[in-house]
mmCIF file of C-alpha atoms and ligand atoms in Angstrom:
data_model
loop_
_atom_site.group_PDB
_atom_site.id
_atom_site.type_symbol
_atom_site.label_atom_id
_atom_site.label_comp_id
_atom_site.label_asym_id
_atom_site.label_seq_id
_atom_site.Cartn_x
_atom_site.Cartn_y
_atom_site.Cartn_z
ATOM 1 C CA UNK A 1 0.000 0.000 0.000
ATOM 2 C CA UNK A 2 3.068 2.106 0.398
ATOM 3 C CA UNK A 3 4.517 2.803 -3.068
ATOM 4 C CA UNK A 4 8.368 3.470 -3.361
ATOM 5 C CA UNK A 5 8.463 4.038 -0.026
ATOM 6 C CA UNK A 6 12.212 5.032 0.170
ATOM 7 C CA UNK A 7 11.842 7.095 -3.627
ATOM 8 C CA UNK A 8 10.171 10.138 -4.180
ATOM 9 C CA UNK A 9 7.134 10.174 -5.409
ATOM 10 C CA UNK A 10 4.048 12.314 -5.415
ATOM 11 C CA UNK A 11 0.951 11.397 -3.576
ATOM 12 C CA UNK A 12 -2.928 12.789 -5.103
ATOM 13 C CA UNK A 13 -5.553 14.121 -2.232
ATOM 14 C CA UNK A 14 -8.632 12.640 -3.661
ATOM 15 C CA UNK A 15 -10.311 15.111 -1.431
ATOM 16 C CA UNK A 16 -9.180 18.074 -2.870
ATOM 17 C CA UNK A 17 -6.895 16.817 -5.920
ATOM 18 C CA UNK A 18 -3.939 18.526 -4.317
ATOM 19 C CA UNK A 19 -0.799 16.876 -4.856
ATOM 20 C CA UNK A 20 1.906 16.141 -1.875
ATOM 21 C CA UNK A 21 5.820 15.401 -3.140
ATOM 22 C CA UNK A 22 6.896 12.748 -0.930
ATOM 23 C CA UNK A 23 10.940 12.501 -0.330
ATOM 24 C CA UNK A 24 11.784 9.770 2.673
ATOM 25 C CA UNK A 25 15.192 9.137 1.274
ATOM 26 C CA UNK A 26 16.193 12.432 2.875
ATOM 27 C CA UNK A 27 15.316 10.814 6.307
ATOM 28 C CA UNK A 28 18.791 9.028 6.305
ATOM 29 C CA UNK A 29 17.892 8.928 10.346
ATOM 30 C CA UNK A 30 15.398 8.471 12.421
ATOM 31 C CA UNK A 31 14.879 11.619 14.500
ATOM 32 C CA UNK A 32 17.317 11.157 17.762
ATOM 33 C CA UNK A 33 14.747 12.056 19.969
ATOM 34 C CA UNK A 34 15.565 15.374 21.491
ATOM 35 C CA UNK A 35 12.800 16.771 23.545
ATOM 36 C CA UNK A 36 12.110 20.476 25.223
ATOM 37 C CA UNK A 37 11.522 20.834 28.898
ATOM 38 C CA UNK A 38 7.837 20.694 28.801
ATOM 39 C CA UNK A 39 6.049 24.086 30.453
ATOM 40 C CA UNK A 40 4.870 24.432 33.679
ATOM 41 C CA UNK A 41 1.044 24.134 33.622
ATOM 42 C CA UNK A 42 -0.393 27.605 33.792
ATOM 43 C CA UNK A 43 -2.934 29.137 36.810
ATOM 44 C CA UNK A 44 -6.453 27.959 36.372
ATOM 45 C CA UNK A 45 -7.833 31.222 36.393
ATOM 46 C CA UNK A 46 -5.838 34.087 35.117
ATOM 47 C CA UNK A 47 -7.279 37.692 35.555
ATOM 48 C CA UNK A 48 -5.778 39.466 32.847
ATOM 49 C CA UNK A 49 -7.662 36.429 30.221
ATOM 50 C CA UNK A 50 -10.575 37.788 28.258
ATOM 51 C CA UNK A 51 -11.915 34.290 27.850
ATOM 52 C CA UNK A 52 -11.953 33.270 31.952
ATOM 53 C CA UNK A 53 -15.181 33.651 33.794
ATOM 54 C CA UNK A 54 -16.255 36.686 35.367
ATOM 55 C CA UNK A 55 -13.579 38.570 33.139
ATOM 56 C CA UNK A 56 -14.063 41.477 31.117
ATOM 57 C CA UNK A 57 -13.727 41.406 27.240
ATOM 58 C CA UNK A 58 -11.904 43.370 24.910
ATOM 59 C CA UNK A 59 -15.617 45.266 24.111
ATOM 60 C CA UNK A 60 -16.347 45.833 27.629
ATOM 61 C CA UNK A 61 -19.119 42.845 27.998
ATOM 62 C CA UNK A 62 -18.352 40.945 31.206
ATOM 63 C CA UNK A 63 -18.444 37.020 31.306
ATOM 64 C CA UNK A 64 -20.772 34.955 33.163
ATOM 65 C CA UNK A 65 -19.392 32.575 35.820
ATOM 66 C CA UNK A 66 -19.549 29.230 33.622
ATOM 67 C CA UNK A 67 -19.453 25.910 33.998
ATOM 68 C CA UNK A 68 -18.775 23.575 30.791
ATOM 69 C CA UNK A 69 -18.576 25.799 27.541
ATOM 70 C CA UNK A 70 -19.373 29.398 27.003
ATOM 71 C CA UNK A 71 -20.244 30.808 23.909
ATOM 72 C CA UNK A 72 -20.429 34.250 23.030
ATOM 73 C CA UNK A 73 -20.639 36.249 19.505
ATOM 74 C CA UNK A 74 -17.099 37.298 17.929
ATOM 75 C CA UNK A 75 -16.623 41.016 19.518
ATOM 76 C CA UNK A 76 -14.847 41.674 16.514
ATOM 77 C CA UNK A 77 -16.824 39.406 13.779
ATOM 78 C CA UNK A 78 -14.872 38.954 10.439
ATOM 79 C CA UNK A 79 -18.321 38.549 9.000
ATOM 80 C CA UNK A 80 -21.626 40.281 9.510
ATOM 81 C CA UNK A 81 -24.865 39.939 9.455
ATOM 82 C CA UNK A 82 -26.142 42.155 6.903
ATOM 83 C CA UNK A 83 -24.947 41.944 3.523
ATOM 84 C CA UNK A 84 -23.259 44.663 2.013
ATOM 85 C CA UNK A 85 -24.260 46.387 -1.309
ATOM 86 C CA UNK A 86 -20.817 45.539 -3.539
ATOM 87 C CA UNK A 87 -21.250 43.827 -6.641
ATOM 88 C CA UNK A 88 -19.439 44.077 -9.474
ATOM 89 C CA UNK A 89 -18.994 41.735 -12.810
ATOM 90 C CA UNK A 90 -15.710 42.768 -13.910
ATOM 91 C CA UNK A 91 -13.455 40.157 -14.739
ATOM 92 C CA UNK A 92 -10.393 41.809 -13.660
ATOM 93 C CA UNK A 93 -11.539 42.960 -9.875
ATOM 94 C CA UNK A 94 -14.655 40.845 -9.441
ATOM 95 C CA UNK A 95 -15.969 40.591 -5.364
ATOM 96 C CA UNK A 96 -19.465 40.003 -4.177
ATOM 97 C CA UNK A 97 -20.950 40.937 -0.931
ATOM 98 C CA UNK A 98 -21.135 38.047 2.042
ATOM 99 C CA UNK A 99 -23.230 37.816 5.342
ATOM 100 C CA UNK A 100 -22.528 35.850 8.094
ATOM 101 C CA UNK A 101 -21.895 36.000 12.040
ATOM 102 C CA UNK A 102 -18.726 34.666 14.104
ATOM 103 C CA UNK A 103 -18.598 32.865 17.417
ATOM 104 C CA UNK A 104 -16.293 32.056 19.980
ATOM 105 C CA UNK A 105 -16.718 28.920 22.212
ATOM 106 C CA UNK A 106 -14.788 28.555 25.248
ATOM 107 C CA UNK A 107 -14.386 24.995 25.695
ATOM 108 C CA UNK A 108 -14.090 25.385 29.784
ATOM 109 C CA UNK A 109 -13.245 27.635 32.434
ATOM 110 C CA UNK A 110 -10.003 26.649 33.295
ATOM 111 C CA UNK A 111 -7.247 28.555 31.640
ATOM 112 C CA UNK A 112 -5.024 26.064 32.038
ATOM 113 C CA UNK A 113 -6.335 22.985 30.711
ATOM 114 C CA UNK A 114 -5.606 21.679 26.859
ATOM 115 C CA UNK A 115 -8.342 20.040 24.639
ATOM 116 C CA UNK A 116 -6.433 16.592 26.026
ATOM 117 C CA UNK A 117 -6.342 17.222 29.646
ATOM 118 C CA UNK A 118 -10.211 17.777 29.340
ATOM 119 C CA UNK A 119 -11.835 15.259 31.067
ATOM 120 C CA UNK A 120 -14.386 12.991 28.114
ATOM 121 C CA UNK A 121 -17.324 14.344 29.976
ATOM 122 C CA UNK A 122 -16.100 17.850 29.409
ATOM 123 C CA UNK A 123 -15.034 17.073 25.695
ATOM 124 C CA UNK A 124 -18.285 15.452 25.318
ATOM 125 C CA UNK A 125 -19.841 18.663 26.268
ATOM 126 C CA UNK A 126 -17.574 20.363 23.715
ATOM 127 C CA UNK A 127 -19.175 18.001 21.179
ATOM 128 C CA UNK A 128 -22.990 18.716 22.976
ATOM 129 C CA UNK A 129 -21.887 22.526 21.721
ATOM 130 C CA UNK A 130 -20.718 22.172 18.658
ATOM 131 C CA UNK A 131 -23.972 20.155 17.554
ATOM 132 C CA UNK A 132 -25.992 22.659 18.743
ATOM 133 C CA UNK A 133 -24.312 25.595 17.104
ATOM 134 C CA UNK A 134 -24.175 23.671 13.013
ATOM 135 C CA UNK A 135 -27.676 22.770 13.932
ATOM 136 C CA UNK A 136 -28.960 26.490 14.728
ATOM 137 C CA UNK A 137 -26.685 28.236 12.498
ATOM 138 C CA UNK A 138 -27.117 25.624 9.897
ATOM 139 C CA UNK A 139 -31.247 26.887 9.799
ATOM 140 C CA UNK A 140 -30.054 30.018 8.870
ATOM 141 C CA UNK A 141 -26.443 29.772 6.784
ATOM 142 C CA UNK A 142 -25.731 27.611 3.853
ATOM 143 C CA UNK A 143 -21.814 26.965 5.888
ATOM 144 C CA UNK A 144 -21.201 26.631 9.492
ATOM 145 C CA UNK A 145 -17.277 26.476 9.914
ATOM 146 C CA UNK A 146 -15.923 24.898 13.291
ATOM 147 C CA UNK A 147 -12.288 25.576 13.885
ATOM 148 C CA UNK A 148 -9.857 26.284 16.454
ATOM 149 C CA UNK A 149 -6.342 27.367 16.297
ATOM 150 C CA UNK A 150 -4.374 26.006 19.015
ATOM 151 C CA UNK A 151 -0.954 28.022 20.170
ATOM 152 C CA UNK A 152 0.602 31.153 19.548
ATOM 153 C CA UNK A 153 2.618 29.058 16.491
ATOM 154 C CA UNK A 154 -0.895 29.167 15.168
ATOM 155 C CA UNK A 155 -1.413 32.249 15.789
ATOM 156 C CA UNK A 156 -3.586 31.327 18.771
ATOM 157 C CA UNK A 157 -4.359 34.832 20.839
ATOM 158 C CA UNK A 158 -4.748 33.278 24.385
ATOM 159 C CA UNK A 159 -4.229 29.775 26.061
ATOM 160 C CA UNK A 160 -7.547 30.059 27.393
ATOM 161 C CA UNK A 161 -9.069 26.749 25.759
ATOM 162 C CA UNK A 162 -11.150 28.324 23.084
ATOM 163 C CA UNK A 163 -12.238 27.903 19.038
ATOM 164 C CA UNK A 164 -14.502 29.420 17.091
ATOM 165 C CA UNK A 165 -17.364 29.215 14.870
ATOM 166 C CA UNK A 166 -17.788 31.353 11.595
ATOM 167 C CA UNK A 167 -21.259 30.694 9.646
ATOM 168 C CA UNK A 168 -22.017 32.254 6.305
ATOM 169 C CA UNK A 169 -24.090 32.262 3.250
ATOM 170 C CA UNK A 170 -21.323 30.907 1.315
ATOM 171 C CA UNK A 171 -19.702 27.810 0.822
ATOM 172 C CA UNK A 172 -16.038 28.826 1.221
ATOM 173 C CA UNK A 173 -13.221 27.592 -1.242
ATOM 174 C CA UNK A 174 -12.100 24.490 0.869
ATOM 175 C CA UNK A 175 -15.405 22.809 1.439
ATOM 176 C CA UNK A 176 -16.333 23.808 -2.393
ATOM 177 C CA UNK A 177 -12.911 22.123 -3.446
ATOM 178 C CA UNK A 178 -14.091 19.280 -0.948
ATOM 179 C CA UNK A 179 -17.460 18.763 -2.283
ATOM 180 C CA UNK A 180 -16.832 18.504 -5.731
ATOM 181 C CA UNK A 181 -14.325 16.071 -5.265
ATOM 182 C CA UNK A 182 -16.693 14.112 -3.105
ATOM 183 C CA UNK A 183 -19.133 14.013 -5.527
ATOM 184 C CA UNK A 184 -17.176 13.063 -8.694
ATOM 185 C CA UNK A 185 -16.256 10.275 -6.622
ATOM 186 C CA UNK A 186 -19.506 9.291 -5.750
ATOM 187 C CA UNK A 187 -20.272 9.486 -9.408
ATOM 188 C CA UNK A 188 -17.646 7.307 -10.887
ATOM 189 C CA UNK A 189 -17.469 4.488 -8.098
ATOM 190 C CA UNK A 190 -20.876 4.618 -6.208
ATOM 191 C CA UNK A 191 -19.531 4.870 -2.762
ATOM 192 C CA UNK A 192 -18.754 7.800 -0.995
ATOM 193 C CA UNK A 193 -14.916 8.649 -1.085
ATOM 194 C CA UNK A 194 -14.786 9.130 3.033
ATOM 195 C CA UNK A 195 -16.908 5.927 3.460
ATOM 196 C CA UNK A 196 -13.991 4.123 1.571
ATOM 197 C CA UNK A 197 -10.874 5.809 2.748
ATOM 198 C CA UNK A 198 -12.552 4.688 6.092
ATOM 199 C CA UNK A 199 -12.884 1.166 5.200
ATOM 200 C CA UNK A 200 -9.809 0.841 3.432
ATOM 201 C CA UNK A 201 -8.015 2.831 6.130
ATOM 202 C CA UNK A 202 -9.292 0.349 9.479
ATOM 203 C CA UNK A 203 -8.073 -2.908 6.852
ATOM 204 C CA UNK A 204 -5.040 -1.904 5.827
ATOM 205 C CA UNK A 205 -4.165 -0.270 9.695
ATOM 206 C CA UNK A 206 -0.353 1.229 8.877
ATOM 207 C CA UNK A 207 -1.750 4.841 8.569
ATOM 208 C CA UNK A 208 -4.119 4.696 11.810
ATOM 209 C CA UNK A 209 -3.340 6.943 14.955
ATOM 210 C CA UNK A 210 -6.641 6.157 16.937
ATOM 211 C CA UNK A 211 -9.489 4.057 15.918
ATOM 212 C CA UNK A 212 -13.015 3.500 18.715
ATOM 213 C CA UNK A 213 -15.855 1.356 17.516
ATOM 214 C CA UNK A 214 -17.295 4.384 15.564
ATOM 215 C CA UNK A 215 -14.336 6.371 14.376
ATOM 216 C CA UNK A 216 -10.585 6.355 12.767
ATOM 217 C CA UNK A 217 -8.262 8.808 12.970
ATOM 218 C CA UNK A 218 -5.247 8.338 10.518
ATOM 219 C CA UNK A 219 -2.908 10.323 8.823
ATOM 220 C CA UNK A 220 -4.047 10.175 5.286
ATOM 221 C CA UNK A 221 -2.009 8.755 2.574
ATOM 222 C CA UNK A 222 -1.979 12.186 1.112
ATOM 223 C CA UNK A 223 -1.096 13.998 4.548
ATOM 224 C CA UNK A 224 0.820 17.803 3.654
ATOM 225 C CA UNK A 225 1.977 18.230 7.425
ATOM 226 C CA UNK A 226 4.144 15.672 8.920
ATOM 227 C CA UNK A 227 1.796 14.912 11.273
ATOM 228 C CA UNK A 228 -1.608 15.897 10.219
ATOM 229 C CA UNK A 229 -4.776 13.880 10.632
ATOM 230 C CA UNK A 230 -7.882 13.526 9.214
ATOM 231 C CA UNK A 231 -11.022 11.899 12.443
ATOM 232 C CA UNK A 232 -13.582 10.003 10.345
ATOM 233 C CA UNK A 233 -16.966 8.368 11.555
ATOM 234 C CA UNK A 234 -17.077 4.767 10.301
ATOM 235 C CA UNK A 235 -20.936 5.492 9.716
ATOM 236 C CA UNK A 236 -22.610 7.221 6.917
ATOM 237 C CA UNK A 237 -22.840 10.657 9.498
ATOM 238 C CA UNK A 238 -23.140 14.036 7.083
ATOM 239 C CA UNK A 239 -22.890 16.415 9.347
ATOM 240 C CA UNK A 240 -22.791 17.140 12.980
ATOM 241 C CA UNK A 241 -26.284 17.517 14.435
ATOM 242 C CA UNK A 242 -26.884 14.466 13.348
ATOM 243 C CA UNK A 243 -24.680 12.607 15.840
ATOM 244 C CA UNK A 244 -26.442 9.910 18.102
ATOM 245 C CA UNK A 245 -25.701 9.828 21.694
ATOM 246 C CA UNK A 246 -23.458 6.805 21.530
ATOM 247 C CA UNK A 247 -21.272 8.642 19.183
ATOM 248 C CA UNK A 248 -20.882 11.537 20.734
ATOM 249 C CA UNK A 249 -19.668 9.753 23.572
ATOM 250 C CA UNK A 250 -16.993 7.540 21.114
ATOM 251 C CA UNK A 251 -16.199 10.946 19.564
ATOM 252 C CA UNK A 252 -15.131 12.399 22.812
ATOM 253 C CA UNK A 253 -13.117 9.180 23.420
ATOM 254 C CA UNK A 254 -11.541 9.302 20.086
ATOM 255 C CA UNK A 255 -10.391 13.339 20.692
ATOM 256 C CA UNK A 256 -9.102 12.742 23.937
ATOM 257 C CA UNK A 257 -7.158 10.056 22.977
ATOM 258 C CA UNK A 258 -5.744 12.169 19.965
ATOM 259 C CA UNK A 259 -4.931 15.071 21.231
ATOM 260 C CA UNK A 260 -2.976 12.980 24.128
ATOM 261 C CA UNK A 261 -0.729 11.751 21.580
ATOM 262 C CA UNK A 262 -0.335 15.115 19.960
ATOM 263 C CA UNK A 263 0.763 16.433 23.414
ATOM 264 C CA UNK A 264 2.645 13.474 24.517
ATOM 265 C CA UNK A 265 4.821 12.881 20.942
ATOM 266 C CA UNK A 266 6.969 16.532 21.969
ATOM 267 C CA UNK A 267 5.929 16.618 26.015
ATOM 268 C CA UNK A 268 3.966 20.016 24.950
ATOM 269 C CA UNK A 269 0.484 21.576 24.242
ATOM 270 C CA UNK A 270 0.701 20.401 20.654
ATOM 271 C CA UNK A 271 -0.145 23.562 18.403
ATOM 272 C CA UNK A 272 -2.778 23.233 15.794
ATOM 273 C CA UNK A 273 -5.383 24.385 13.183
ATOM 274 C CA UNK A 274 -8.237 22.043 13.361
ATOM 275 C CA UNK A 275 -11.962 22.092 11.998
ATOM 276 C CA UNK A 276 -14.522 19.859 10.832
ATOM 277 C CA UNK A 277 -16.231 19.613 7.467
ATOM 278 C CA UNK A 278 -19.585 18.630 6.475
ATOM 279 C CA UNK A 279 -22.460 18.873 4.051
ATOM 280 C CA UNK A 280 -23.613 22.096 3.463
ATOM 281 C CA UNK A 281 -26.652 23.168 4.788
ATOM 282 C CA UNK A 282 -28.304 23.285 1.688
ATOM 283 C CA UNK A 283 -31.889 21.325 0.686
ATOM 284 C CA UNK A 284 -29.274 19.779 -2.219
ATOM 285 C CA UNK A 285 -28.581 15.873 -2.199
ATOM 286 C CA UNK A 286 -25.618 15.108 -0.049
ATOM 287 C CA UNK A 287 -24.531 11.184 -0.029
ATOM 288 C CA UNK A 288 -21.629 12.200 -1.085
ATOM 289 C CA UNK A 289 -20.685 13.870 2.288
ATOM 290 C CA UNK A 290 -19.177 12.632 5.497
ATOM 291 C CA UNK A 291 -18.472 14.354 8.450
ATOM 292 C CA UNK A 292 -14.541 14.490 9.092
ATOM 293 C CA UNK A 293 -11.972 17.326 11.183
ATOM 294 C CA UNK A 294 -8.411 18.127 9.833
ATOM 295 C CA UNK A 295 -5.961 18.493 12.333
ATOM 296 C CA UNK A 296 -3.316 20.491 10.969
ATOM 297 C CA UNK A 297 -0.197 20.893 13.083
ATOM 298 C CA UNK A 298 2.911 22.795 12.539
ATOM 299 C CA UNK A 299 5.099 20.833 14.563
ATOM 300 C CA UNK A 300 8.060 18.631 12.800
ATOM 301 C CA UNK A 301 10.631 17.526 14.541
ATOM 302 C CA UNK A 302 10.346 19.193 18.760
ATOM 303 C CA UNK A 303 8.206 21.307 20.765
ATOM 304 C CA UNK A 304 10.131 24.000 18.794
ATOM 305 C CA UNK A 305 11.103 22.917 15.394
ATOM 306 C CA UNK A 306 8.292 23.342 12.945
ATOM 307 C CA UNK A 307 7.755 22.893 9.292
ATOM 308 C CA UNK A 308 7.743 25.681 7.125
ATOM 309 C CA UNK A 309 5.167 25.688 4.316
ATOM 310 C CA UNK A 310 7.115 27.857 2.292
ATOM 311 C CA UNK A 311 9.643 27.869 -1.139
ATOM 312 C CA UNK A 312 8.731 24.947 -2.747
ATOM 313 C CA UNK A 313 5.351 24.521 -1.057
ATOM 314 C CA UNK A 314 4.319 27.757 -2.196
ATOM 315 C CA UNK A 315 5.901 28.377 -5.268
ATOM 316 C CA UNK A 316 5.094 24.303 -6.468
ATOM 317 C CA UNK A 317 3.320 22.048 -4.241
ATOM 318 C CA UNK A 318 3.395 20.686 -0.752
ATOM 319 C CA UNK A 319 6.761 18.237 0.177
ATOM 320 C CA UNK A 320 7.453 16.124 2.595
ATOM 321 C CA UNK A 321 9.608 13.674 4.031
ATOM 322 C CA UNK A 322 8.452 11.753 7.061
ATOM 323 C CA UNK A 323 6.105 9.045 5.277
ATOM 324 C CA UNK A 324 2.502 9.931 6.792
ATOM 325 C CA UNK A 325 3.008 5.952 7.692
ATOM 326 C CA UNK A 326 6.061 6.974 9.713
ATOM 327 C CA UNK A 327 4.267 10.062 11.492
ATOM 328 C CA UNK A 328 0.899 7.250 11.914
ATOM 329 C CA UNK A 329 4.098 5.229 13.869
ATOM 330 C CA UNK A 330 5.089 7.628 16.000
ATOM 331 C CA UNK A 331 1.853 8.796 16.950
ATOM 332 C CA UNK A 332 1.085 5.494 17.660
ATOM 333 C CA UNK A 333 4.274 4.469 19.850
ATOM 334 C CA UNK A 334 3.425 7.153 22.626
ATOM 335 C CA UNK A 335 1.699 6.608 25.728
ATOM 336 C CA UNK A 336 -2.516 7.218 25.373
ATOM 337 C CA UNK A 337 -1.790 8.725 28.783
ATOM 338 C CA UNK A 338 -1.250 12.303 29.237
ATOM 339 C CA UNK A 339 2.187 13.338 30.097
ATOM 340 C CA UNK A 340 0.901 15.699 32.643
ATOM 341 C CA UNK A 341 -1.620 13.387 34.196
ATOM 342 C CA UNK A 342 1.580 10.615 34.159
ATOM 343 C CA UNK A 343 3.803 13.058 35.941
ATOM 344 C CA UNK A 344 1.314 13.253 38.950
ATOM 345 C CA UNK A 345 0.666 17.121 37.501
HETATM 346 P P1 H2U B 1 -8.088 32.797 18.265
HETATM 347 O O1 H2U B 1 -8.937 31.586 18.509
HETATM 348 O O2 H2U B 1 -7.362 32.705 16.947
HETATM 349 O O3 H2U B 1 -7.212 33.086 19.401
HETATM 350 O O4 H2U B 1 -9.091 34.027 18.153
HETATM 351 C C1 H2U B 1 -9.857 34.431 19.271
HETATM 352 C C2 H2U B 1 -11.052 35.235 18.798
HETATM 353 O O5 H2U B 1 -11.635 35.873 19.930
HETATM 354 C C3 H2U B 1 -10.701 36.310 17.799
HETATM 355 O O6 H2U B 1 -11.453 36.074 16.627
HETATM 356 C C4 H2U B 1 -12.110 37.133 19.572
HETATM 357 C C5 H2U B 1 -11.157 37.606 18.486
HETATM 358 O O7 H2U B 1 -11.823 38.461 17.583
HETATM 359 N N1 H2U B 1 -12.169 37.992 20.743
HETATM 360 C C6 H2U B 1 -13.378 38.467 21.206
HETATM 361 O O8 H2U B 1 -14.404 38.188 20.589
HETATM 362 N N2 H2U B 1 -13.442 39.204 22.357
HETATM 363 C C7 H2U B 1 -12.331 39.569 23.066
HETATM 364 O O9 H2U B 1 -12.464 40.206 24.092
HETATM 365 C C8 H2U B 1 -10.985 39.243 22.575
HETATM 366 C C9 H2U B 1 -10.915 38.304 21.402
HETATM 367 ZN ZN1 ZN B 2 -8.673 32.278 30.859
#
């Protein structure tokens, strides 16, 4: 299932039909191990934190005292409500106007907790939240865009655990990229393309980093960032109201679990973008969709040594040269317990 695995060779997303260039001859060694001093965990409430209950936010509105999640509307909203008058046709300078609303979801009131140390009942809640959101903002927008961006690498603003949720009118570029390859796929082999990578992915087992009775995470075949993932449902689940109990409960297992190995692999809060994708919410036929989240992490080699998506990944297309099967390995061969719940901390 590996081809050439010590040649380059290029690799096809059949997701978005990006290419990767994949070079693991220039991995003469295995990576010696090195790791940073991990960082001290952080106070539980800090008063200076716009996010921590009872706090004050940048806009002057004051935070209740929470338990569980918190959700509030983006004080400074990239989109808004009301769609603006612009429209123009010419081919040279062409925009059109967008409406939409932003949200921020605090995932707990205490600062210094990471997505892993959560406990499942709290991540579970997370998941409670995030159903609830699509589901309202999904009557109302065509898009509902989950995401958070985890450390200042990724250009996180505060440690508080926190994401966000954008919701517009539009389908945005990636999902539009996402659903047409889904459907062409659909088309030509009558399956859904997630449905199979998920089958194929829990048979063949090389590329999986977590897998629960209802859900495999694995770095894809196709993976751009040396340890990115991609968190599938082994069900034919669109989108995420439509969750059952059970598997919001196996979802919250499957997080924790992969997020622990994120943190454990360097000993550190591992920084990422992640977000989930699903059908639009649009009247239009959608068995073509599944439900997934891309977790996209900077991180290469330490706590501090990132990739760079830049030169050749910009000018060409993306490179790497840890095999995702290598980085699926790695992931793998760390402890499922937290390093900070190990250490007693
Ligand atoms: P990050 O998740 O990338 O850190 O962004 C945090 C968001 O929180 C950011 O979009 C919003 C910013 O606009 N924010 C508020 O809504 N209120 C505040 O008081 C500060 C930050
Ligand atoms: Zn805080």
């Amino acid at each position: 299932m590996t081809p050439h695995p010590e040649r380059p060779h290029r690799r096809r997303n059949p997701l978005t039909g990006r290419t990767v260039l994949v070079s693991p001859h220039r991995l003469s060694r295995p990576w010696d191990g090195q790791q940073d001093d991990p960082d001290p965990p952080g106070p539980s409430y800090d008063p200076d934190c716009y996010l921590c209950p009872g706090n004050e936010r940048a806009n002057g509105a004051v935070n209740p005292a929470y338990n569980g999640t918190y959700i509030f509307d983006n004080d400074f909203s990239a989109l808004l409500e009301e769609p603006g008058e612009i429209e123009t046709t010419d081919p040279l300078f062409a925009a059109e106007p967008v409406e939409g609303t932003c949200r921020v979801i605090c995932y707990s009131p205490d600062h210094s907790k990471t997505f892993a140390e959560l406990s499942r009942a709290a991540i579970r809640g997370i998941i409670d939240s995030w159903c609830a959101e699509s589901a309202a903002l999904g009557a109302r927008y065509r898009w509902v865009q989950i995401f958070e961006n985890k450390g200042a690498m990724m250009g996180c603003s505060n440690p508080h655990p926190h994401g966000q949720i954008w919701a517009s009118g539009h389908i945005p570029d990636e999902p539009a990229i996402e659903d047409t390859h889904q459907r062409a796929y659909l088309a030509d082999h009558g399956r859904a393309l997630l449905a199979d990578v998920a089958a194929r992915e829990s048979e063949i087992g090389e590329r999986i980093v977590v897998e629960t009775e209802g859900w495999i995470a694995i770095v894809p075949y196709w993976a751009s960032w040396p340890f990115e993932t991609l968190l599938l449902p082994k069900t034919d689940i669109r989108r995420m109201p439509d969750l059952a109990d059970d598997a919001r409960d196996d979802l919250a297992r499957a997080m924790k679990e992969l997020t622990t190995r994120y943190d454990n692999l360097f000993r550190c809060s591992f920084p990422y973008s992640m977000g989930w994708h699903g059908a639009p919410f649009t009247a239009a036929e959608d068995s073509h969709w599944r439900l997934h989240a891309h977790f996209y992490p900077p991180l290469l080699r330490s706590a501090s040594v990132r990739k760079f998506m830049v030169g050749y990944e910009m000018m060409a297309e993306a490179q790497r040269d840890l095999t995702p099967e290598r980085a699926a390995q790695m992931l793998r061969d760390v402890d499922g317990v937290h390093y900070r719940e190990a250490d007693g901390g």
